[in-house]
PDB file of C-alpha atoms in Angstrom:
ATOM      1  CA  UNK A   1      72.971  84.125 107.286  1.00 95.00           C
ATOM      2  CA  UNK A   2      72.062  82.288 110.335  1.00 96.00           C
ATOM      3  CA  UNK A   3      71.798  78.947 109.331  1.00 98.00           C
ATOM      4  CA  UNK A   4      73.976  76.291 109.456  1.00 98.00           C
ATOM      5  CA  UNK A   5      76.764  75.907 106.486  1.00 98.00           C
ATOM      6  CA  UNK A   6      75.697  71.829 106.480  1.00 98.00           C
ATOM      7  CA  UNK A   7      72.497  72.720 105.231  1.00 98.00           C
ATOM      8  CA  UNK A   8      73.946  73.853 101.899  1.00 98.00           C
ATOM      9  CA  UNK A   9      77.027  71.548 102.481  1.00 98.00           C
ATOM     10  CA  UNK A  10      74.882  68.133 104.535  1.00 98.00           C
ATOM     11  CA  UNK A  11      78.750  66.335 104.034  1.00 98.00           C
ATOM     12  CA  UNK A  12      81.095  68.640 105.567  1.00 98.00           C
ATOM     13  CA  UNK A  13      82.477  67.198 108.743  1.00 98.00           C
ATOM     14  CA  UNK A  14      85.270  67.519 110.953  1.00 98.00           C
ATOM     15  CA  UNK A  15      86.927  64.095 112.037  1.00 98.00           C
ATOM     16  CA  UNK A  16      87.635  65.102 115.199  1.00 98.00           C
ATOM     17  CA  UNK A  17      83.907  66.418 116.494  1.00 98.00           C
ATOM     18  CA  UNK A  18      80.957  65.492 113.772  1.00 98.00           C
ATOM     19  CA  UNK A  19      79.061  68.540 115.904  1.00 98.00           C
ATOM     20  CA  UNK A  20      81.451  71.030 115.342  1.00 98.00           C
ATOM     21  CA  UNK A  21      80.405  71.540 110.933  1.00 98.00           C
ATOM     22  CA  UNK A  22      76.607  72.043 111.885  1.00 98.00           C
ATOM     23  CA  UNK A  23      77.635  74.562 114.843  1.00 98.00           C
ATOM     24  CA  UNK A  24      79.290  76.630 111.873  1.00 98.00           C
ATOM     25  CA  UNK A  25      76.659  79.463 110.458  1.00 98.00           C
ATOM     26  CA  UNK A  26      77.537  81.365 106.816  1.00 98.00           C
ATOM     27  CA  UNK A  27      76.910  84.109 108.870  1.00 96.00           C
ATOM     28  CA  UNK A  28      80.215  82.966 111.797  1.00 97.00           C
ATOM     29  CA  UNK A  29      82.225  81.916 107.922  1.00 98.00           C
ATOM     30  CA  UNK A  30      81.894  85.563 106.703  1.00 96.00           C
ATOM     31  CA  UNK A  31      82.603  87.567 109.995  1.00 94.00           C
ATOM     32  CA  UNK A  32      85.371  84.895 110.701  1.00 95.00           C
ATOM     33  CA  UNK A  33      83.739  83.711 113.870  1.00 95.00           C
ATOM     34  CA  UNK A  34      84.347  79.943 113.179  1.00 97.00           C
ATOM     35  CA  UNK A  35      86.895  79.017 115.257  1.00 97.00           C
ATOM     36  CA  UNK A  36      88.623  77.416 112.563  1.00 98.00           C
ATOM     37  CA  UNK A  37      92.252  76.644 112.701  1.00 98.00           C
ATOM     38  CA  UNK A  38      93.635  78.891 109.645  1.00 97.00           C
ATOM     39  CA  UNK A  39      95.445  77.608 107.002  1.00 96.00           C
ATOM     40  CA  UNK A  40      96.546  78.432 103.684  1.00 90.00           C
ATOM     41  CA  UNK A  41      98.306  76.694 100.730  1.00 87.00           C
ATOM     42  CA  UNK A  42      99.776  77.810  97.433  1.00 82.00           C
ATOM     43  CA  UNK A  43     100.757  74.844  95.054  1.00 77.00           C
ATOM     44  CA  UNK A  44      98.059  73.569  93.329  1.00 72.00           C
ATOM     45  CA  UNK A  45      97.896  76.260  90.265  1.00 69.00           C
ATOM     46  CA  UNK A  46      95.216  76.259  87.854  1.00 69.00           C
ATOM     47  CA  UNK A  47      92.853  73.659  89.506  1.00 85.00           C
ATOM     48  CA  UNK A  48      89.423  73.430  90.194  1.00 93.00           C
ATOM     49  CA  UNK A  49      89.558  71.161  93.856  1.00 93.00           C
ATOM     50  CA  UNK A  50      88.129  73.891  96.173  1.00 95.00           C
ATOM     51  CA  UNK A  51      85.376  70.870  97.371  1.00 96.00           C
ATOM     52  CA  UNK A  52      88.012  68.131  97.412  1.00 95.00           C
ATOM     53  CA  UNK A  53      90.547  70.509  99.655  1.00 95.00           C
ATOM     54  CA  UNK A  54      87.778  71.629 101.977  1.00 97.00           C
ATOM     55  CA  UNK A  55      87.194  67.690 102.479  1.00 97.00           C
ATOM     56  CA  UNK A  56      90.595  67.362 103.462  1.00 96.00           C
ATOM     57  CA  UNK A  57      90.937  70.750 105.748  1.00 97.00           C
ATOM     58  CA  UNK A  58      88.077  68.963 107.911  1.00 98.00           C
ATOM     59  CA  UNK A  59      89.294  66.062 107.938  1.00 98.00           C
ATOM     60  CA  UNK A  60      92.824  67.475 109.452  1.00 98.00           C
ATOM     61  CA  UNK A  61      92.212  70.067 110.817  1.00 98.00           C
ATOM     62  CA  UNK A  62      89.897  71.395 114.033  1.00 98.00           C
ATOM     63  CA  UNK A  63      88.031  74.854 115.759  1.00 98.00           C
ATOM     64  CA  UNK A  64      89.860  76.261 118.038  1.00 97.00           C
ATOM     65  CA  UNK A  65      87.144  77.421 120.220  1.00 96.00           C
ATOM     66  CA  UNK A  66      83.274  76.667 119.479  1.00 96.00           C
ATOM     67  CA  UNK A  67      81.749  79.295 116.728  1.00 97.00           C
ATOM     68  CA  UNK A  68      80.748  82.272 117.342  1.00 94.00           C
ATOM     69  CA  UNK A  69      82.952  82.377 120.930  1.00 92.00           C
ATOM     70  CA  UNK A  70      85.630  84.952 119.300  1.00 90.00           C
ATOM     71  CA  UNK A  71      86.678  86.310 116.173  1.00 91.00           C
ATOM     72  CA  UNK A  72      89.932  85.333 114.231  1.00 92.00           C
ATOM     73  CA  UNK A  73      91.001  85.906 110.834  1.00 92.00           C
ATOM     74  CA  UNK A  74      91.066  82.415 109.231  1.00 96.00           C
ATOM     75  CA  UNK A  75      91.449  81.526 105.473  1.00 96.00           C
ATOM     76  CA  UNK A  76      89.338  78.384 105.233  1.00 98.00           C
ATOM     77  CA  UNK A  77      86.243  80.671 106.519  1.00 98.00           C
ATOM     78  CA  UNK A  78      86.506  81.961 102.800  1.00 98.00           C
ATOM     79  CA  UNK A  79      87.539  78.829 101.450  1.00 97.00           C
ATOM     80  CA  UNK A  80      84.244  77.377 103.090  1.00 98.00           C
ATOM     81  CA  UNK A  81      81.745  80.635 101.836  1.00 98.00           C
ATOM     82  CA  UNK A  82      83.109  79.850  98.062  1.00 98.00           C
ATOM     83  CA  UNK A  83      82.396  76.152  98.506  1.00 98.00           C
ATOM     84  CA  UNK A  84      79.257  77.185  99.283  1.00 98.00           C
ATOM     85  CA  UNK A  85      79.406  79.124  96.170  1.00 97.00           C
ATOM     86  CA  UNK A  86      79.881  76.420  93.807  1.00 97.00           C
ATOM     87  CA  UNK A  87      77.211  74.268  95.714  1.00 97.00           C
ATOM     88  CA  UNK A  88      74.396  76.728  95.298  1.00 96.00           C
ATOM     89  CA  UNK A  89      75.663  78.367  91.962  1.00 93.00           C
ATOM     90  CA  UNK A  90      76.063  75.550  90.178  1.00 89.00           C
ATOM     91  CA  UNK A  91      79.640  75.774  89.391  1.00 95.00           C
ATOM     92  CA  UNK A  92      83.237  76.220  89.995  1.00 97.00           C
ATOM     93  CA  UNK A  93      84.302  79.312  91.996  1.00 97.00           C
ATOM     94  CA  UNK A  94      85.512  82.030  89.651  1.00 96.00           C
ATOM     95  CA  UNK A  95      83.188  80.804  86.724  1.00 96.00           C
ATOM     96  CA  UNK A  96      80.099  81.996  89.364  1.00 97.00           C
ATOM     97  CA  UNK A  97      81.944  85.348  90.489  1.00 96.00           C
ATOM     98  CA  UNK A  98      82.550  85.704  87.086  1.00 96.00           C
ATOM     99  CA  UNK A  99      78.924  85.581  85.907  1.00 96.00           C
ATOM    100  CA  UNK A 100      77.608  86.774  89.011  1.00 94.00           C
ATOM    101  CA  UNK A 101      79.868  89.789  90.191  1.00 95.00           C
ATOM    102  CA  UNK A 102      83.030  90.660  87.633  1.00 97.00           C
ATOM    103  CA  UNK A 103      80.907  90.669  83.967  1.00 97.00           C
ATOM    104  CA  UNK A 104      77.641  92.701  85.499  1.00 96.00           C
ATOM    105  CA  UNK A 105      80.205  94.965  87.180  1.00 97.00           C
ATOM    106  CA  UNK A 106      81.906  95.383  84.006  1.00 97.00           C
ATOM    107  CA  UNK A 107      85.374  94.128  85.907  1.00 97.00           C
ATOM    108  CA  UNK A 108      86.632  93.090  82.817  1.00 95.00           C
ATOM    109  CA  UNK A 109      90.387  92.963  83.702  1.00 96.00           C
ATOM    110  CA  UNK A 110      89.925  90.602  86.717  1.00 97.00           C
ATOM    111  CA  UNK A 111      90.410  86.591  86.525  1.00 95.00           C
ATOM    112  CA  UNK A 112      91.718  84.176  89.015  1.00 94.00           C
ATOM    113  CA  UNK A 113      93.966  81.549  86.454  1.00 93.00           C
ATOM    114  CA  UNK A 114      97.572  82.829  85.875  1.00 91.00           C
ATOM    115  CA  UNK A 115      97.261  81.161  82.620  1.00 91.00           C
ATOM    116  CA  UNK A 116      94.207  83.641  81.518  1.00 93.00           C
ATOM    117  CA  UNK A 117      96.493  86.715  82.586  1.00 95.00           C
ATOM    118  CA  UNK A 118      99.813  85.231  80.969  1.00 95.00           C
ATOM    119  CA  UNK A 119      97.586  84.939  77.681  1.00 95.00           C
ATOM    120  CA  UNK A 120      96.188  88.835  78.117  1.00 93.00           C
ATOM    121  CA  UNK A 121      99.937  89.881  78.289  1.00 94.00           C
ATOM    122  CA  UNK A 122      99.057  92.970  79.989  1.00 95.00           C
ATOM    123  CA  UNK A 123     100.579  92.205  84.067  1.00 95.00           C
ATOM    124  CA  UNK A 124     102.667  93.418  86.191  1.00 94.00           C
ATOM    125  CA  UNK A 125     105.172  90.640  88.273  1.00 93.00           C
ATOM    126  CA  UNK A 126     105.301  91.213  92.220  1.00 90.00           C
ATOM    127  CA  UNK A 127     108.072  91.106  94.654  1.00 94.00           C
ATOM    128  CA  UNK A 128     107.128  89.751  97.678  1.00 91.00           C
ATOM    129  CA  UNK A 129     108.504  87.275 100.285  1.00 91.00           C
ATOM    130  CA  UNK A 130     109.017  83.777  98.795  1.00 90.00           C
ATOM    131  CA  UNK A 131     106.003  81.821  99.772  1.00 82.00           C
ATOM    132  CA  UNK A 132     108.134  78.241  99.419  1.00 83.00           C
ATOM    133  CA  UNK A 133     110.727  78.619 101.905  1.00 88.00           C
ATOM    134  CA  UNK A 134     109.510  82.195 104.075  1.00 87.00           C
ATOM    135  CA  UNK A 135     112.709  83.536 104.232  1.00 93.00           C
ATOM    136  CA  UNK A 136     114.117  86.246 101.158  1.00 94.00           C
ATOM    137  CA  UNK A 137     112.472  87.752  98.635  1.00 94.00           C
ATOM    138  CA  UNK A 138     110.555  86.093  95.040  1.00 93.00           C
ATOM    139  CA  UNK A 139     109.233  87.622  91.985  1.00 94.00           C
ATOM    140  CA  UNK A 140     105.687  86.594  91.696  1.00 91.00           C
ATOM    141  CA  UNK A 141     104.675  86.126  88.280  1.00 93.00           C
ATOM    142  CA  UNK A 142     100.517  84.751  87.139  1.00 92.00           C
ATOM    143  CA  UNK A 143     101.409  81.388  87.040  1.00 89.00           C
ATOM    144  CA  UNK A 144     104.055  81.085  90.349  1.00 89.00           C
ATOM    145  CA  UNK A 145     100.924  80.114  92.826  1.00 85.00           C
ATOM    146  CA  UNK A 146      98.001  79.419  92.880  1.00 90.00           C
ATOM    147  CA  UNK A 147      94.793  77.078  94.686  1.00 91.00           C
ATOM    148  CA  UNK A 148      91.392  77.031  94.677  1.00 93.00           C
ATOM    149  CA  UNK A 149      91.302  76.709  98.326  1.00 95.00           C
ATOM    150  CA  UNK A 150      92.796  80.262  97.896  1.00 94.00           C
ATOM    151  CA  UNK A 151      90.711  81.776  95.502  1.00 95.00           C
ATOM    152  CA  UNK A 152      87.544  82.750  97.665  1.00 96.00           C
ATOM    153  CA  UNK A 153      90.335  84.348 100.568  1.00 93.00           C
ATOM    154  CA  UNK A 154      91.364  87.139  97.786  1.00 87.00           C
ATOM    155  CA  UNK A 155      93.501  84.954  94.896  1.00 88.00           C
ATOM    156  CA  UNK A 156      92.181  87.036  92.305  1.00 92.00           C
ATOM    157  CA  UNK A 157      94.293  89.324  89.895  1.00 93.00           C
ATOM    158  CA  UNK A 158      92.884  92.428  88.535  1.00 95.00           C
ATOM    159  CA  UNK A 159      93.369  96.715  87.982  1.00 95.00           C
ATOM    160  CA  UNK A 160      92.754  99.724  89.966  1.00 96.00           C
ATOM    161  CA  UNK A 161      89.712 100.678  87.309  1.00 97.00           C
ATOM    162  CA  UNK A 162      88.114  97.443  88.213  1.00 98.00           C
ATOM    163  CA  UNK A 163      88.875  97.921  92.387  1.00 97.00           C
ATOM    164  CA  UNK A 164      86.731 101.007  91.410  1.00 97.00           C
ATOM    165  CA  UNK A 165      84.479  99.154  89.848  1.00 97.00           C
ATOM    166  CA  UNK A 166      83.807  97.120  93.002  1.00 95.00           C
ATOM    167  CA  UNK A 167      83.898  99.767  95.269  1.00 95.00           C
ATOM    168  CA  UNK A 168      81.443 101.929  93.804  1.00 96.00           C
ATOM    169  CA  UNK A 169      78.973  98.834  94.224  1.00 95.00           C
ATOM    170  CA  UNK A 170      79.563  98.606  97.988  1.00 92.00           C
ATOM    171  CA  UNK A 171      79.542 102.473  98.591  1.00 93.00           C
ATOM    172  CA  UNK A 172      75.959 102.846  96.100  1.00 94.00           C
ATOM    173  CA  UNK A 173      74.647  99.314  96.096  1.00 94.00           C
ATOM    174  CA  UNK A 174      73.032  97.521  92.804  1.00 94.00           C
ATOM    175  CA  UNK A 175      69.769  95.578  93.855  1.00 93.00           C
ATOM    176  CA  UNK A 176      70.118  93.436  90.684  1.00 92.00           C
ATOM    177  CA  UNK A 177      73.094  91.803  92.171  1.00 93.00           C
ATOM    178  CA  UNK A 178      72.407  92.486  95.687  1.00 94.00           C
ATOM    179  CA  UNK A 179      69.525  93.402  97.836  1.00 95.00           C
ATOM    180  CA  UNK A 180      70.424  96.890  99.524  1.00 95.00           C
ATOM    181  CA  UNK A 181      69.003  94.956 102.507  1.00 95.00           C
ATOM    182  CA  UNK A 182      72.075  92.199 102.121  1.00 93.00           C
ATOM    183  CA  UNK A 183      74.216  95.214 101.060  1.00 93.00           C
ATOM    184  CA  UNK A 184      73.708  96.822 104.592  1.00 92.00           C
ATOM    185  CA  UNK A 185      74.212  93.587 105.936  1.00 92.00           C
ATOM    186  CA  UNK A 186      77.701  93.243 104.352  1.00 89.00           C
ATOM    187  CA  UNK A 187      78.860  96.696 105.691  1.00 86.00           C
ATOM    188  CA  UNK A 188      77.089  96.241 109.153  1.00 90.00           C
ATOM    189  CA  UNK A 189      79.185  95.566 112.305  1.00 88.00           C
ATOM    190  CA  UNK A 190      79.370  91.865 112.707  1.00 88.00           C
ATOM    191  CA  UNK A 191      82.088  92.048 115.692  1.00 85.00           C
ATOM    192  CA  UNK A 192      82.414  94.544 117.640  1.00 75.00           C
ATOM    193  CA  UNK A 193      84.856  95.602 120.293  1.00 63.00           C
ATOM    194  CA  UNK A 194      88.089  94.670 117.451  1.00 60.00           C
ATOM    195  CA  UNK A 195      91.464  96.309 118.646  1.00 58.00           C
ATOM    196  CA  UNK A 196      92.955  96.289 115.657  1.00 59.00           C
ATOM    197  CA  UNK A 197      94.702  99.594 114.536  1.00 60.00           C
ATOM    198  CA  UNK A 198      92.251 102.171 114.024  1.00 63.00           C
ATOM    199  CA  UNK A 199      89.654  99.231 113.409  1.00 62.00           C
ATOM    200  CA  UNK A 200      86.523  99.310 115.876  1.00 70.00           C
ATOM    201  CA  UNK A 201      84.611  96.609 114.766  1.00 77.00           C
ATOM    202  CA  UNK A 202      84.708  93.777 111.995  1.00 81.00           C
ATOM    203  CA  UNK A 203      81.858  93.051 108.885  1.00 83.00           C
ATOM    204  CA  UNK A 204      82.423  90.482 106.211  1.00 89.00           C
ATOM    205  CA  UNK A 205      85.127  90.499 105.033  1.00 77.00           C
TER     206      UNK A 205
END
């Protein structure tokens, strides 16, 4: 958790400050203690770019403070964690979650392509605020946005049965997918002192 994400990802660099990448732990990614500038986009559905688009985010975009030095909800700290994902599970994004987390979870209504859930049939369409223009309100259906930058920040479409599915794993823990070690790590404090609601401190996530 405390070493650097270049060691896993040795060409990630920012074009501003080649120090600031190797500064960057997984541990400040996952707690959201980059400093990165945050950033989001919704337009490229169905693709498999996460690597190309984190090339790009560094090479146009910055940290806002040096790591570690406060916490602020960022997208691209996700974006950067599933990158890391592919790297060291040997493939894209949601075909490792997939494998790794949904099918030994038995979270078998949850997928990230809106063309997999148009072809199950079985959705619901969400009204939300349009994400093109800000202003009014859209009807969301599977295949209205997506990107794989996305994907690892919570782009992911699935049921309450399979939400229960997930959260039974944090609350019990399953040392064949995690170590209950890791798994205490995940729901330990990671920043405390948060003001935020009735929030006192931040984990991952």
């Amino acid at each position: 958790l405390d070493d650097p994400v270049t060691d896993v990802l040795p060409e990630f660099e920012f074009a501003l400050d080649a120090s600031w990448a190797p500064s960057i732990t997984v541990r400040h990614a996952l707690a959201h203690l980059s400093g990165m500038f945050d950033y989001g986009e919704y337009s490229h559905p169905d693709d498999d770019q996460l690597e190309a688009r984190m090339l790009w985010y560094a090479q146009n975009y910055f940290l806002m403070a040096p790591s570690g030095r406060f916490w602020n909800y960022a997208n691209p700290n996700y974006s950067l964690a599933g990158w890391m994902i592919e790297r060291l599970g040997e493939g894209y994004y949601r075909e490792v979650m997939d494998e790794s987390v949904f099918t030994p979870l038995e979270m078998n209504r949850t997928m990230f392509l809106g063309s997999e859930v148009l072809a199950d049939g079985d959705y619901a369409s969400g009204l939300t605020t349009n994400w093109e223009t800000g202003v009014g309100r859209a009807v969301a259906e599977p295949d209205s946005y997506d990107s794989s930058f996305m994907r690892p920040a919570g782009f992911a479409w699935t049921n309450v049965l399979d939400l229960c599915e997930l959260i039974q794993f944090l609350i019990e823990g399953d040392s064949t997918l995690l170590s209950e070690a890791m798994r205490q790590e995940l729901m330990a404090e990671q920043v405390s002192t948060l003001l935020m609601g009735d929030r006192l401190h931040y984990g991952f996530g």
